[in-house]
XYZ file of C-alpha atoms in Angstrom:
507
model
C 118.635 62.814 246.873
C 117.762 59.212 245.943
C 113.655 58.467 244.726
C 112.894 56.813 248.291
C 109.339 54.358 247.658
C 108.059 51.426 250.412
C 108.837 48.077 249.724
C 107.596 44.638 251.506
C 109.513 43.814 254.589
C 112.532 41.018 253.906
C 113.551 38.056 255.526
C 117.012 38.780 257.367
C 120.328 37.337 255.837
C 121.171 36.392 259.344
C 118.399 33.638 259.960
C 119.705 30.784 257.836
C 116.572 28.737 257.808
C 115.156 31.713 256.088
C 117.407 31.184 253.366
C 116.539 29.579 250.072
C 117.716 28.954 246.759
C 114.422 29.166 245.203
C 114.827 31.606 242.316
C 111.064 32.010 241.782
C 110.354 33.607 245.004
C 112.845 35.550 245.215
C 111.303 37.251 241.891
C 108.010 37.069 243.471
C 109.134 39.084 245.855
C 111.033 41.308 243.735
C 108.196 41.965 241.214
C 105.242 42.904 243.787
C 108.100 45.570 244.595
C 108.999 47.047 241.395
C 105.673 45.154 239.079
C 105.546 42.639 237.250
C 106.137 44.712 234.129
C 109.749 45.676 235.518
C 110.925 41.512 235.630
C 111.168 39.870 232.538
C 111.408 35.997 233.517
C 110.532 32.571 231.843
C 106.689 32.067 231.850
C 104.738 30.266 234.675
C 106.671 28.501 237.549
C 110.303 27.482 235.831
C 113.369 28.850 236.430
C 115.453 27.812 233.294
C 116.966 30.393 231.567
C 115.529 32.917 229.502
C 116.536 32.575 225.513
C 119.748 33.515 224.417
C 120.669 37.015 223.371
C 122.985 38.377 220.264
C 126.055 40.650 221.229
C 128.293 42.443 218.510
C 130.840 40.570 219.849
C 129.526 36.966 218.990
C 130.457 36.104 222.892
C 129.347 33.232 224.222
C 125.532 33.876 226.472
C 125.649 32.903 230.025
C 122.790 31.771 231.608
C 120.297 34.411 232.075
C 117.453 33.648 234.406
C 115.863 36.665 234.653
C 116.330 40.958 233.935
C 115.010 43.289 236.776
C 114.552 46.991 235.901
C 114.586 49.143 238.914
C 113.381 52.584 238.634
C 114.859 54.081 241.751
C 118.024 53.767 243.912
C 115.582 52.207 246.638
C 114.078 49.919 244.307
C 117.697 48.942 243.240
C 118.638 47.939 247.379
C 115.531 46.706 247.726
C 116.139 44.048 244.699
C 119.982 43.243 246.163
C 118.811 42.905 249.957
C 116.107 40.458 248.639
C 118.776 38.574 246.911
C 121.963 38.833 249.649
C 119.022 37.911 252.349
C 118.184 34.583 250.321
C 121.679 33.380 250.511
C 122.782 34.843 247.280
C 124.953 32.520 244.705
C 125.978 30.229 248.111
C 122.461 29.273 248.264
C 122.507 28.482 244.550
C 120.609 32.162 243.414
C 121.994 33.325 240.519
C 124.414 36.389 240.743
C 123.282 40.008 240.380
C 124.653 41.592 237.591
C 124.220 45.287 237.019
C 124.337 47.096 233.863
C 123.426 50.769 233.104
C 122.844 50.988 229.091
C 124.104 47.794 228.427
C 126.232 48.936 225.232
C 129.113 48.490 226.129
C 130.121 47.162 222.622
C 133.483 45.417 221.723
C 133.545 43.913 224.975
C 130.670 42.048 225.573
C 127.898 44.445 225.685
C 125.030 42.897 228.349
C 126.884 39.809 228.585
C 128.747 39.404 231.892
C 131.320 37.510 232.349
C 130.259 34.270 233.663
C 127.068 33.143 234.594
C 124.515 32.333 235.924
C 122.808 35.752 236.635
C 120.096 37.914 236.792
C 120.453 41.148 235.057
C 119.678 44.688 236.832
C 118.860 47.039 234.030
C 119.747 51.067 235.401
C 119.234 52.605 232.414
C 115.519 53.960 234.358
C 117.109 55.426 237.021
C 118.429 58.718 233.916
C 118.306 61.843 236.353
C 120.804 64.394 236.521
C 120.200 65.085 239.939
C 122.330 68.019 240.333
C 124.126 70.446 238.244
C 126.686 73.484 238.691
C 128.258 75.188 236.117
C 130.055 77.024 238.425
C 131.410 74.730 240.698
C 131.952 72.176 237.430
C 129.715 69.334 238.253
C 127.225 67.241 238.006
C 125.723 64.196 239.943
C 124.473 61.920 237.433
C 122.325 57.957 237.782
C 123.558 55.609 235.386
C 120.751 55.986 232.993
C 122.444 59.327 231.422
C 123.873 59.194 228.460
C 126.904 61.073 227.323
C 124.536 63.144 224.709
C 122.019 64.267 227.374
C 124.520 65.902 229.724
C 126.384 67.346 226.744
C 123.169 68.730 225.227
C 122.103 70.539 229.069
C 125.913 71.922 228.830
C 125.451 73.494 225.209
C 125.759 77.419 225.456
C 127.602 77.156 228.927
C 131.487 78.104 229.997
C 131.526 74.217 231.395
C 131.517 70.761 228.946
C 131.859 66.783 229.090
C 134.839 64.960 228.444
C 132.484 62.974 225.850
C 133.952 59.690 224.313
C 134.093 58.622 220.793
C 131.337 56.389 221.257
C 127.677 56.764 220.405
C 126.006 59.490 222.425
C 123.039 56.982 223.934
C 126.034 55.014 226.288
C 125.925 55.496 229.481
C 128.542 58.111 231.500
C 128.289 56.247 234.605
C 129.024 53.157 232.971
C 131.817 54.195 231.418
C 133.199 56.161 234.425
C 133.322 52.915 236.685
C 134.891 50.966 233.866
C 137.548 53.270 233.238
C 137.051 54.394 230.003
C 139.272 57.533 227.742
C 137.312 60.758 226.602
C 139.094 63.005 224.057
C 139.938 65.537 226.821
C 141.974 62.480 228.952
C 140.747 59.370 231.174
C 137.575 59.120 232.273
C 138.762 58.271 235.616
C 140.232 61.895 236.350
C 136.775 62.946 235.667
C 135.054 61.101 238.697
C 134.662 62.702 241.711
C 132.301 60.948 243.425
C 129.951 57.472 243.483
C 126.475 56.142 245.245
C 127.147 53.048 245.332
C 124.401 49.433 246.663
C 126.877 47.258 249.001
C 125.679 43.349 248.661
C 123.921 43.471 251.759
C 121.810 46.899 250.597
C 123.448 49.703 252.302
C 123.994 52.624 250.565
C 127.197 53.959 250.758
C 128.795 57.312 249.429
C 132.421 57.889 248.380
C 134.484 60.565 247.223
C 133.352 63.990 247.289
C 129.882 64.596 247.160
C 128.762 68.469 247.340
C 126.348 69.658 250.244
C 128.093 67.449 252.701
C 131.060 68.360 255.152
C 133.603 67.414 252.196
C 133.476 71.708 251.803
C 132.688 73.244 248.582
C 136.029 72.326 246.634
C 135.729 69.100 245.119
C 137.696 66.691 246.761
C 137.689 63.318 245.620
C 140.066 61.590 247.505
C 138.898 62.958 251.214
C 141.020 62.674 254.234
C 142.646 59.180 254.923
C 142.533 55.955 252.810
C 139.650 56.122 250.340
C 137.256 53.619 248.753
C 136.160 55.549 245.863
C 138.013 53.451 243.457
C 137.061 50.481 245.306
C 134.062 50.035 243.360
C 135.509 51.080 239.682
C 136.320 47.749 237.478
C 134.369 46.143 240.523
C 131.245 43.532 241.318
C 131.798 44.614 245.055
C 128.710 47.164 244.508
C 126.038 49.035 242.187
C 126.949 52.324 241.638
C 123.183 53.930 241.157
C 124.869 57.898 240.958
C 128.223 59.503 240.271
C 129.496 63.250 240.502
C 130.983 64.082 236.961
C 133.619 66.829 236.890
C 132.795 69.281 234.290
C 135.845 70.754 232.292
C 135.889 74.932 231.474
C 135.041 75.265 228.035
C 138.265 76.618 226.236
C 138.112 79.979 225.068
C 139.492 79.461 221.262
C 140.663 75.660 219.570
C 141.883 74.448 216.724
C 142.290 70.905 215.177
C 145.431 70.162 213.444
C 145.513 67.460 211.363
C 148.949 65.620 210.085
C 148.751 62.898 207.464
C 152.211 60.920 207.377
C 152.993 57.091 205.828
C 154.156 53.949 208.177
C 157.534 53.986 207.179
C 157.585 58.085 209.070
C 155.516 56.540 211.916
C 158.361 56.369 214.366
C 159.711 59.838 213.566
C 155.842 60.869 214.132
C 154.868 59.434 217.269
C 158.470 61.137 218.683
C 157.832 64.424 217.448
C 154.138 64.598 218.140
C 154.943 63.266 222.050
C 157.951 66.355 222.260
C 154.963 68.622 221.127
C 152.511 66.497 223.980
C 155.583 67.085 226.406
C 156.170 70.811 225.858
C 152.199 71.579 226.513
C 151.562 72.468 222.960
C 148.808 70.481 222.600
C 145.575 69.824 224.862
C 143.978 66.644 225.176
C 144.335 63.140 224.400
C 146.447 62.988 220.981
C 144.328 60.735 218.291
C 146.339 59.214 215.748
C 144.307 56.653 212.926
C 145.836 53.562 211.097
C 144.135 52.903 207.547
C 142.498 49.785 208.930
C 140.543 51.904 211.466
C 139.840 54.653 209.425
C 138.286 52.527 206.628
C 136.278 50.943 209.942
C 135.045 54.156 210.983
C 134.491 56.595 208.158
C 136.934 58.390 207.312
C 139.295 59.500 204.863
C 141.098 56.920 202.450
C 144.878 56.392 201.564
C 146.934 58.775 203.956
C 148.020 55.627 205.567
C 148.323 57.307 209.659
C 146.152 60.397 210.450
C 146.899 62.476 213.585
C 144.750 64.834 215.394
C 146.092 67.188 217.668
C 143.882 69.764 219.743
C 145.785 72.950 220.492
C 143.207 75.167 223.000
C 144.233 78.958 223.851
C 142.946 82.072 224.363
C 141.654 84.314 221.595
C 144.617 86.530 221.356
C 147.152 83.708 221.528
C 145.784 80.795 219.340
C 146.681 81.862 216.016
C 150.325 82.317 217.244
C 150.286 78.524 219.066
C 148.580 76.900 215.672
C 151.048 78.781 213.162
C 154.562 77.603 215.241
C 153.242 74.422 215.540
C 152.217 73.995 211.573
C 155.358 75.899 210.638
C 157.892 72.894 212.665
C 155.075 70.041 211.168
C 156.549 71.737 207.834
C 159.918 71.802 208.480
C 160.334 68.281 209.201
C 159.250 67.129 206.194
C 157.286 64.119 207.968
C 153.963 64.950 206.713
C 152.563 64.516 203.179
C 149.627 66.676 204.497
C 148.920 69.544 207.107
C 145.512 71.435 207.850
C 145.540 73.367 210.592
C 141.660 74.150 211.620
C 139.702 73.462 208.130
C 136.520 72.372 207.674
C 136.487 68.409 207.462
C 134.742 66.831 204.087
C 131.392 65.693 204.020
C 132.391 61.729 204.213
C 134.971 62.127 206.639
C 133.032 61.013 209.383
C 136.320 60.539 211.732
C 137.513 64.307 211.502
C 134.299 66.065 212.343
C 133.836 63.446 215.488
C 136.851 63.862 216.919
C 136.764 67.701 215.936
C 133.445 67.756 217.456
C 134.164 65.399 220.538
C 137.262 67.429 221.520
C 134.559 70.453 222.478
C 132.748 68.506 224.327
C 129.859 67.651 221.585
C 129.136 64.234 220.687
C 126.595 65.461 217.251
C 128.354 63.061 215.099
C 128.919 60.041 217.075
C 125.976 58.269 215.504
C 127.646 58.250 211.926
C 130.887 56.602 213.266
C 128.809 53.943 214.859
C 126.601 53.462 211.715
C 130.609 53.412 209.990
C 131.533 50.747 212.175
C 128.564 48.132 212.485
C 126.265 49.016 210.127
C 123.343 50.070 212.157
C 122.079 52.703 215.169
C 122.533 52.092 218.539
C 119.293 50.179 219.476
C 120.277 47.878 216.598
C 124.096 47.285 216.835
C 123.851 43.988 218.909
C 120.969 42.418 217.086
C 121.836 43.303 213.405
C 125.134 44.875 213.524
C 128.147 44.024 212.053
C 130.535 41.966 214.392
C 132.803 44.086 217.043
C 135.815 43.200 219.234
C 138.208 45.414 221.085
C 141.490 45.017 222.635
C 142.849 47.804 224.809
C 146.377 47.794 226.237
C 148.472 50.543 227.301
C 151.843 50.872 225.567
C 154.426 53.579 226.355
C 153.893 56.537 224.508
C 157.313 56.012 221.855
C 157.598 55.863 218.281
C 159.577 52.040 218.946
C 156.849 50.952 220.853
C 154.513 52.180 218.817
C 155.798 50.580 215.781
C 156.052 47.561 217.541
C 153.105 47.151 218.631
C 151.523 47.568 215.430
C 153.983 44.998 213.844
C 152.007 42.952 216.240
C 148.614 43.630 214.465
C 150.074 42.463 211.305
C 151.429 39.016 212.779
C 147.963 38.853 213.830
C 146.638 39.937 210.473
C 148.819 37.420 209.270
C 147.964 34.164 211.337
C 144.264 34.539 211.206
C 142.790 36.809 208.335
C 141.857 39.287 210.228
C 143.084 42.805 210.019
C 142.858 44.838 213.089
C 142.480 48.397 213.089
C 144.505 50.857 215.218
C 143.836 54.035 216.769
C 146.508 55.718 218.871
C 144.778 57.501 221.998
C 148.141 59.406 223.717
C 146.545 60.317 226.890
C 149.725 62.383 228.347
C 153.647 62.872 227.813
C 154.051 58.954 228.679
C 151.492 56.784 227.808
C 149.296 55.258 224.802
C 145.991 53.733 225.153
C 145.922 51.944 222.010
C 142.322 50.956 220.655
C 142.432 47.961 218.866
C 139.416 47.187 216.470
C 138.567 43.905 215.284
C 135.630 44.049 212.794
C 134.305 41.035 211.165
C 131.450 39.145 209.839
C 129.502 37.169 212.316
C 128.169 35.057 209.684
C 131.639 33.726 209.013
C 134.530 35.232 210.785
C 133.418 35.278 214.037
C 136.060 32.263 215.162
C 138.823 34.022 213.530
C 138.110 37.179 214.963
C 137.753 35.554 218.725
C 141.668 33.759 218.044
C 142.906 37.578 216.331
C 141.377 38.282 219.779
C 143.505 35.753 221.630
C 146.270 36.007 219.978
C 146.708 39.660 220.996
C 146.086 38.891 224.784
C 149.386 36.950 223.765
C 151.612 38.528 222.015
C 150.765 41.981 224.164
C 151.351 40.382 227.084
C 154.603 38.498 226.020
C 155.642 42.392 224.949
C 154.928 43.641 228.406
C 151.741 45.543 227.317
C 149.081 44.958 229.390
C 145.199 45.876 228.939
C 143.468 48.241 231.342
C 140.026 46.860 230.042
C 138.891 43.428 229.590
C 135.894 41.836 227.537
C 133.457 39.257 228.810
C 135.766 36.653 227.067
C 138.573 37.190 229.050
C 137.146 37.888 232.329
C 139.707 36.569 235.131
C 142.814 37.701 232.701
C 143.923 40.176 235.517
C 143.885 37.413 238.371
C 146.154 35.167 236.620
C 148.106 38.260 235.656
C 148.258 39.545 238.633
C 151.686 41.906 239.072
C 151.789 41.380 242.761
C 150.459 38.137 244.532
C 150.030 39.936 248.155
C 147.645 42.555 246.655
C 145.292 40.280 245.096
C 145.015 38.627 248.151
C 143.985 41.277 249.498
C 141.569 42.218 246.844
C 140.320 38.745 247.504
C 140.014 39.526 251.233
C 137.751 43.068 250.848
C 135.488 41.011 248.347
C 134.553 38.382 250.864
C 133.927 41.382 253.587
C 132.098 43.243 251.303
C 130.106 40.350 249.592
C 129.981 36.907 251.952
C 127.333 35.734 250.192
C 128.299 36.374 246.886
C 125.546 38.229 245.548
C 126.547 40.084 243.220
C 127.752 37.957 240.268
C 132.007 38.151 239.593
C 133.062 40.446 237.029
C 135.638 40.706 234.512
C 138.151 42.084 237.124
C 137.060 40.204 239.998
């Protein structure tokens, strides 16, 4: 259960001549609750921003006024009730935004995606509250990273559908934004949230265990459910989440196919028939050059595929050996491994080798690939960052279209994007589009390479299922259906009348 601690009575969002926009006591208020050491604000009485900060992404910085670190769920409603019962942003406060590590890198990191706001900082509230091997889950606050509930899973018949990404970002972060593991999208993975409304109830969603939801997990409960109602959302804080926990598989193997761009449509067919047919497990990784010079891995194979064929003991060897015997007999390849040993400087191999058993022990060295630096350094010092995410159908044409795309955008601005092909079923393609560049002199033609692909995706029909803090909004104006964002726009003002919580990049 939530840390429960007693905090100063609050002046009721009802009584409008108890409103105020006056920042400063608002974070009076706000810091005899949580001390002064937890509210980093300008000195003495102003309320003019604090300095700006550096992102990876060279985004512009909002205003900042202020960054509030609870260190409890309570303290966390007790910071958004003193804000909603001020008036929030209607009485000219600035909005709440919530972040759990804050590295959310590529896409704006910290930065939200318009300002003015005051930062809540969860990465304090890191307890794994609950968790059953058995059952397959956990109940996690946003404060735990993807390495700690990996390392408390080592040895067991459970593991985490880890990302990629460096092992200090946050699961519950990435959970609410939607993000891809190796085993498949993070959202499949969420069973549950604990979430702050705007007004500071706390509300619970899904399928939480020890409740009347029954011992089989549950997410979507009986009748219309708001569990997704706070994913890609500012209508909440999510302060917890219940994390399903995948069985560990009994025997795996990594098979590795290196082909050249003029094969890639032939690839991307016959690796989806093999996707299709349940040969393989997991989300399919496939590498462009550009992306594999960006993260650290081998050099001139042109496209490298990983595919992750799980089993039992007795049957693996049989699966891997008819799957490298058709690779073969296609002649597509130029090389095959089936299960070897990556080399020393191929950073990319043992990650996703590693990452597709649920261990995230070399995340660190892609990261240090990619931006020159460890994780507490990568916005301050690292090299500069942007991502692009659409989905694309899961086709060798559309795959080699879309990367015909990269090189227009190569082309027009200088900047080569890198490529990595996440298949996360039989149909679709999350494709992970890098743009690294120097912020000391790229950093305007990486934001237009940026641009451009919002463009030229969209004009394809490819739309992204993630957005940056540049390009919050994009999904209003892109709305597919005009009646449902209305409706969107409807729950927000029920859920948030005085606009509290500061808009996101969705909403």
């Amino acid at each position: 259960m939530p840390e429960t601690a007693t905090h100063p009575d609050l002046p009721s969002a009802e009584t409008p001549a108890q409103r105020t926009p006056a920042l400063a006591t608002v974070l009076d208020t706000v810091a005899a609750a949580l001390g002064p050491e937890h509210v980093i604000r300008p000195a003495g009485a102003t309320v003019e921003p604090l300095p700006a900060e550096s992102n990876v992404s060279a985004f512009a910085a909002r205003p900042l006024h202020a960054v509030l670190r609870p260190g409890s769920t309570e303290d966390v409603r007790f910071v958004v009730r003193a804000f909603d019962a001020h008036g929030g942003t209607l009485a000219g406060l600035p909005g709440l935004h919530a972040v759990s590590t804050g590295r959310n890198w590529g896409l704006g990191s910290k930065e939200p995606a318009a300002g003015p706001v005051v930062r809540l900082e969860l990465d304090r509230l890191d307890a794994v509250r609950a968790l059953d091997t058995e059952a397959g889950y956990a109940v996690v606050e946003p404060g735990v990273t993807q390495a700690a509930l990996a390392a408390r899973l080592a040895g067991t018949d459970r593991m985490l559908n880890v990302t990629a990404s460096s092992g200090h970002t946050s699961l519950v972060g990435n959970l609410v934004d939607r993000g891809v593991g190796l085993r498949r999208q993070r959202t499949e993975d969420l069973l549950g949230l604990e979430a702050v409304l705007p007004d500071g109830r706390l509300v619970r969603t899904g399928w939480w265990p020890g409740t009347t939801a029954g011992r089989a997990a549950n997410p979507y409960g009986l009748g219309p459910s708001t569990l997704h109602l706070f994913t890609q959302s500012p209508l909440a804080v999510a302060t917890a989440a219940v994390v399903r926990l995948l069985p560990r598989p009994e025997a795996q193997c990594v098979v590795r196919l290196s082909f050249g761009r003029e094969r890639l449509t032939e690839a991307v067919d016959l690796i989806r028939r093999w996707r299709a047919g349940n040969v393989l497990s997991g989300v399919v990784k496939i590498y462009d050059t550009a992306s594999t010079a960006t993260y650290g891995g081998e050099r001139g194979h042109g496209y490298l595929a990983h595919l992750c064929v799980d089993a039992t003991a007795g049957t693996l060897d049989a699966l891997v050996g008819a799957l490298v015997e058709e690779a073969r007999t296609t002649g597509l390849f130029d090389r095959i491994s089936a299960g070897e040993e990556p080399a020393a400087d191929d950073t990319v191999s043992k990650v996703v080798r590693a990452a597709y058993a649920g261990s995230v022990e070399f995340n660190e060295d892609m990261l240090a690939s990619a931006t020159g630096t460890h994780a507490d350094l990568v916005d301050a010092e690292g090299n500069g960052w942007l991502f692009f995410l659409p989905l694309i159908p899961f086709t060798g044409s559309d795959t080699s279209r879309a990367l015909s795309l990269l090189d227009t955008i190569h082309a027009e601005t200088g900047i080569r994007p890198g490529a990595t092909v996440n298949a996360l079923d039989a149909d679709v393609i999350d494709l992970v589009v890098s743009f690294p560049f120097d912020r000391t002199t790229q950093t305007e033609a990486a934001h237009r390479a940026l641009d451009r692909a919002y463009e030229l995706f969209a004009d394809s029909g490819w739309a992204p299922y993630r957005l940056d803090a540049g390009h919050g909004g994009w999904g209003r104006t892109h709305a597919p259906d005009a009646a449902d964002a209305a409706l969107v726009g409807d729950i927000a003002a029920l859920v948030d009348p005085n606009r509290t919580l500061a808009p996101g990049r969705y909403l």
